Coordinates of N, CA, C and O in Angstrom, one line a residue:
M1 N -5.8 19.5 -0.5 CA -4.1 19.4 -1.2 C -3.4 20.9 -0.6 O -2.1 20.5 0.0
K2 N -4.4 22.1 -0.5 CA -3.3 23.2 -0.3 C -3.2 22.9 1.3 O -1.9 23.3 1.2
H3 N -3.5 22.3 2.5 CA -2.9 22.2 3.2 C -1.7 21.3 3.5 O -0.7 21.6 4.7
L4 N -1.5 20.5 2.7 CA -0.9 19.6 2.9 C 0.5 20.3 1.9 O 1.9 20.4 2.2
R5 N 0.6 21.3 1.1 CA 1.5 22.1 0.7 C 2.2 23.2 1.9 O 3.4 23.7 1.5
L6 N 1.2 23.4 2.6 CA 2.1 24.4 4.0 C 1.6 22.9 5.1 O 2.3 23.8 6.0
A7 N 2.5 22.0 4.8 CA 2.6 20.9 6.2 C 4.0 21.5 6.5 O 4.2 21.3 8.0
K8 N 5.1 21.5 5.7 CA 6.7 22.1 6.6 C 6.3 22.6 7.4 O 6.7 23.1 8.8
K9 N 6.0 24.1 7.0 CA 5.6 25.3 7.8 C 4.4 25.3 9.0 O 5.0 25.6 9.9
I10 N 3.7 24.1 8.4 CA 2.9 24.5 10.1 C 3.8 23.1 11.1 O 3.3 23.8 12.4
K11 N 4.5 22.0 10.4 CA 5.4 21.2 11.3 C 6.4 22.4 12.1 O 6.8 22.2 13.6
E12 N 6.6 23.3 11.1 CA 8.1 23.8 11.8 C 7.4 25.4 13.0 O 7.9 25.2 14.1
Q13 N 6.2 25.3 12.9 CA 5.7 26.5 13.8 C 4.8 25.6 14.6 O 4.6 26.6 16.1
S14 N 4.6 24.4 14.6 CA 3.4 24.2 15.2 C 3.1 22.3 15.5 O 2.9 22.1 14.4
P15 N 4.2 21.5 16.0 CA 4.1 19.9 15.9 C 2.7 19.6 16.2 O 1.4 18.6 15.4
D16 N 1.5 20.5 17.2 CA -0.1 19.8 17.3 C -0.9 20.3 16.5 O -1.5 19.5 16.1
A17 N -0.4 21.9 15.4 CA -1.6 21.8 14.0 C -0.7 20.8 12.9 O -1.9 20.3 12.3
W18 N 0.4 20.0 13.0 CA 0.6 19.1 12.4 C -0.2 18.0 12.4 O -0.8 17.6 11.6
D19 N 0.0 17.5 13.8 CA -0.6 16.4 13.9 C -2.6 16.8 14.2 O -2.6 15.8 13.1
K20 N -3.0 17.7 13.5 CA -4.3 18.2 14.1 C -4.8 18.1 11.9 O -5.7 17.6 11.5
L21 N -3.8 18.5 11.6 CA -3.8 18.2 10.1 C -3.9 17.3 9.3 O -4.6 16.8 8.9
Y22 N -3.2 16.3 10.1 CA -2.7 14.8 9.4 C -3.8 14.6 9.8 O -4.8 13.2 8.7
E23 N -4.2 14.0 11.0 CA -5.7 13.3 11.8 C -7.0 13.8 10.8 O -7.7 13.5 10.4
G24 N -7.1 15.3 10.4 CA -8.1 15.8 9.5 C -8.2 15.8 8.1 O -9.1 14.6 7.9
Q25 N -6.9 15.2 7.5 CA -6.5 14.4 6.5 C -7.3 13.3 5.9 O -8.1 12.5 5.1
I26 N -6.8 12.3 7.1 CA -7.0 11.2 7.2 C -9.0 11.2 7.4 O -9.5 10.2 6.8
I27 N -9.3 11.9 8.2 CA -11.1 11.7 8.7 C -11.7 11.8 6.9 O -13.0 11.9 6.8
E28 N -11.1 13.1 6.6 CA -11.5 13.5 4.9 C -11.7 12.1 4.4 O -13.0 12.2 3.5
R29 N -10.5 12.0 4.3 CA -10.4 10.0 3.5 C -11.8 8.7 4.1 O -12.3 8.8 2.8
I30 N -11.8 9.4 5.4 CA -12.2 8.6 5.6 C -13.7 8.5 5.1 O -15.0 7.7 5.0
R31 N -14.8 9.8 5.1 CA -15.9 10.6 5.2 C -16.5 10.2 3.8 O -17.0 10.0 3.6
A32 N -15.1 10.1 2.9 CA -15.7 9.7 1.8 C -16.2 8.3 1.3 O -16.5 8.2 0.4
R33 N -15.7 7.6 2.0 CA -16.4 6.4 2.0 C -17.4 5.8 2.7 O -18.2 5.4 2.9
Y34 N -16.9 6.3 4.2 CA -17.9 5.7 5.1 C -18.7 7.0 6.0 O -17.8 8.3 6.2
T35 N -19.8 7.2 6.4 CA -20.1 8.4 7.1 C -19.8 7.8 8.4 O -19.6 6.7 9.1
V36 N -20.2 8.8 9.6 CA -20.2 8.1 10.9 C -20.6 7.3 11.5 O -20.3 6.3 12.1
N37 N -21.9 7.5 10.8 CA -23.3 6.2 11.6 C -22.7 4.5 10.9 O -22.7 3.5 11.4
Q38 N -22.4 4.9 9.1 CA -21.5 3.4 8.8 C -20.7 2.9 9.7 O -20.3 2.2 9.9
E39 N -19.6 3.9 10.1 CA -18.6 3.8 10.5 C -18.7 2.8 12.4 O -18.5 2.2 12.7
L40 N -19.5 3.5 12.8 CA -20.2 3.6 13.9 C -20.5 2.1 14.3 O -20.3 0.8 14.8
A41 N -21.7 1.3 12.9 CA -21.8 0.3 13.2 C -21.0 -0.7 13.0 O -20.9 -2.0 12.8
I42 N -20.0 -0.5 11.9 CA -18.9 -1.7 11.7 C -18.3 -1.8 13.2 O -17.9 -2.6 13.4
L43 N -17.6 -0.5 13.6 CA -17.2 -0.8 14.9 C -18.2 -1.4 16.0 O -17.4 -3.2 16.7
R44 N -19.1 -1.4 16.3 CA -19.9 -2.5 16.7 C -19.9 -3.6 16.8 O -20.1 -4.2 17.7
Q45 N -20.2 -4.1 15.3 CA -20.3 -5.4 14.6 C -19.3 -6.1 14.5 O -19.0 -7.2 13.4
R46 N -18.0 -5.5 14.8 CA -17.1 -5.9 14.2 C -16.6 -7.1 14.8 O -16.1 -8.3 14.1
D47 N -17.6 -7.7 15.8 CA -16.8 -9.8 16.3 C -17.7 -9.8 15.4 O -18.0 -11.3 15.2
T48 N -19.4 -9.6 15.1 CA -20.2 -10.7 14.4 C -20.4 -10.2 12.7 O -20.4 -11.4 12.0
K49 N -19.0 -9.1 12.3 CA -19.2 -8.8 11.3 C -17.8 -9.0 10.6 O -17.3 -7.8 10.4
P50 N -16.6 -9.6 11.0 CA -15.0 -9.5 10.7 C -14.9 -9.3 9.4 O -13.9 -8.8 9.4
E51 N -15.6 -9.8 8.5 CA -14.6 -9.6 7.2 C -15.1 -7.8 6.9 O -14.3 -7.1 6.1
E52 N -16.3 -7.8 7.2 CA -16.8 -6.2 6.8 C -15.6 -5.3 7.8 O -15.1 -4.0 7.6
F53 N -15.8 -5.6 8.8 CA -14.3 -4.6 9.8 C -12.9 -4.6 9.0 O -12.3 -4.0 8.7
A54 N -12.7 -5.7 8.6 CA -11.1 -6.0 8.2 C -10.8 -5.4 7.2 O -10.3 -4.8 6.7
A55 N -12.2 -5.0 6.0 CA -12.4 -4.3 4.7 C -11.9 -2.2 5.6 O -11.5 -2.1 4.8
Y56 N -13.2 -2.4 6.2 CA -12.7 -1.2 6.6 C -11.7 -0.7 7.1 O -11.2 0.7 7.1
N57 N -11.0 -1.6 8.3 CA -9.3 -1.5 9.2 C -9.1 -0.9 7.9 O -7.7 -0.5 8.3
A58 N -8.8 -1.9 6.9 CA -7.1 -1.5 6.2 C -7.9 -0.6 5.1 O -6.5 -0.3 4.7
Y59 N -9.1 0.3 5.3 CA -9.0 0.9 4.4 C -8.5 2.4 5.4 O -8.0 3.4 4.6
V60 N -8.9 2.2 6.3 CA -8.2 3.3 7.6 C -6.5 3.0 6.9 O -5.9 3.9 7.3
E61 N -6.6 2.2 7.3 CA -5.0 2.1 7.1 C -4.1 2.8 6.2 O -2.9 2.9 6.2
Q62 N -5.2 2.0 5.1 CA -4.4 2.8 3.6 C -4.6 4.3 3.9 O -3.5 4.6 3.1
C63 N -5.7 4.7 4.5 CA -5.8 6.4 4.2 C -4.5 7.2 4.9 O -4.0 7.8 4.6
K64 N -4.0 6.1 6.5 CA -3.0 6.6 7.1 C -2.0 6.8 6.8 O -1.1 7.9 6.6
A65 N -1.6 5.6 5.9 CA -0.7 5.3 4.9 C -0.3 6.7 3.9 O 0.7 7.2 3.5
E66 N -1.2 6.6 3.5 CA -1.3 7.6 2.1 C -0.7 9.3 2.5 O -0.1 9.9 2.4
V67 N -1.9 9.7 4.0 CA -1.4 10.7 4.5 C -0.4 11.2 4.9 O 0.1 12.6 4.7
K68 N 0.3 10.5 5.4 CA 1.7 10.2 6.4 C 2.7 10.7 4.5 O 3.6 11.1 5.0
K69 N 2.7 9.5 3.9 CA 3.3 9.9 2.9 C 3.8 11.1 2.0 O 4.2 12.3 2.2
E70 N 2.3 11.3 2.0 CA 2.0 13.0 1.4 C 2.5 14.3 1.9 O 3.2 14.8 1.6
M71 N 2.2 14.5 3.3 CA 2.5 15.0 4.5 C 4.1 15.0 4.4 O 4.7 15.9 4.5
E72 N 4.7 13.4 4.1 CA 6.0 13.8 4.5 C 7.1 14.6 3.5 O 7.9 15.0 3.4
V73 N 6.1 14.2 2.2 CA 6.4 15.1 0.9 C 6.8 16.8 1.6 O 7.8 16.9 0.4
Y74 N 5.6 17.1 1.7 CA 5.8 18.5 1.8 C 6.4 18.8 3.0 O 6.3 20.0 3.3
S75 N 6.6 18.0 3.9 CA 7.5 18.4 5.3 C 9.0 18.5 5.2 O 9.8 17.8 3.9

């Protein structure tokens, strides 16, 4: 959360750093639920296990939306 409070300053100084912070926050949230190995397995099996992939994808999109909203509050 500390990083998010610095988002405005980071965005002003370096848009690339802001993008990296955004991506890092998303990855952190994804890792709270899925390991890298689990994520790769889901992606490999997306055609054979569409429900599992849909749940994973919905979670990732939720993470992205939440992080974007939080970072905009601090930007």
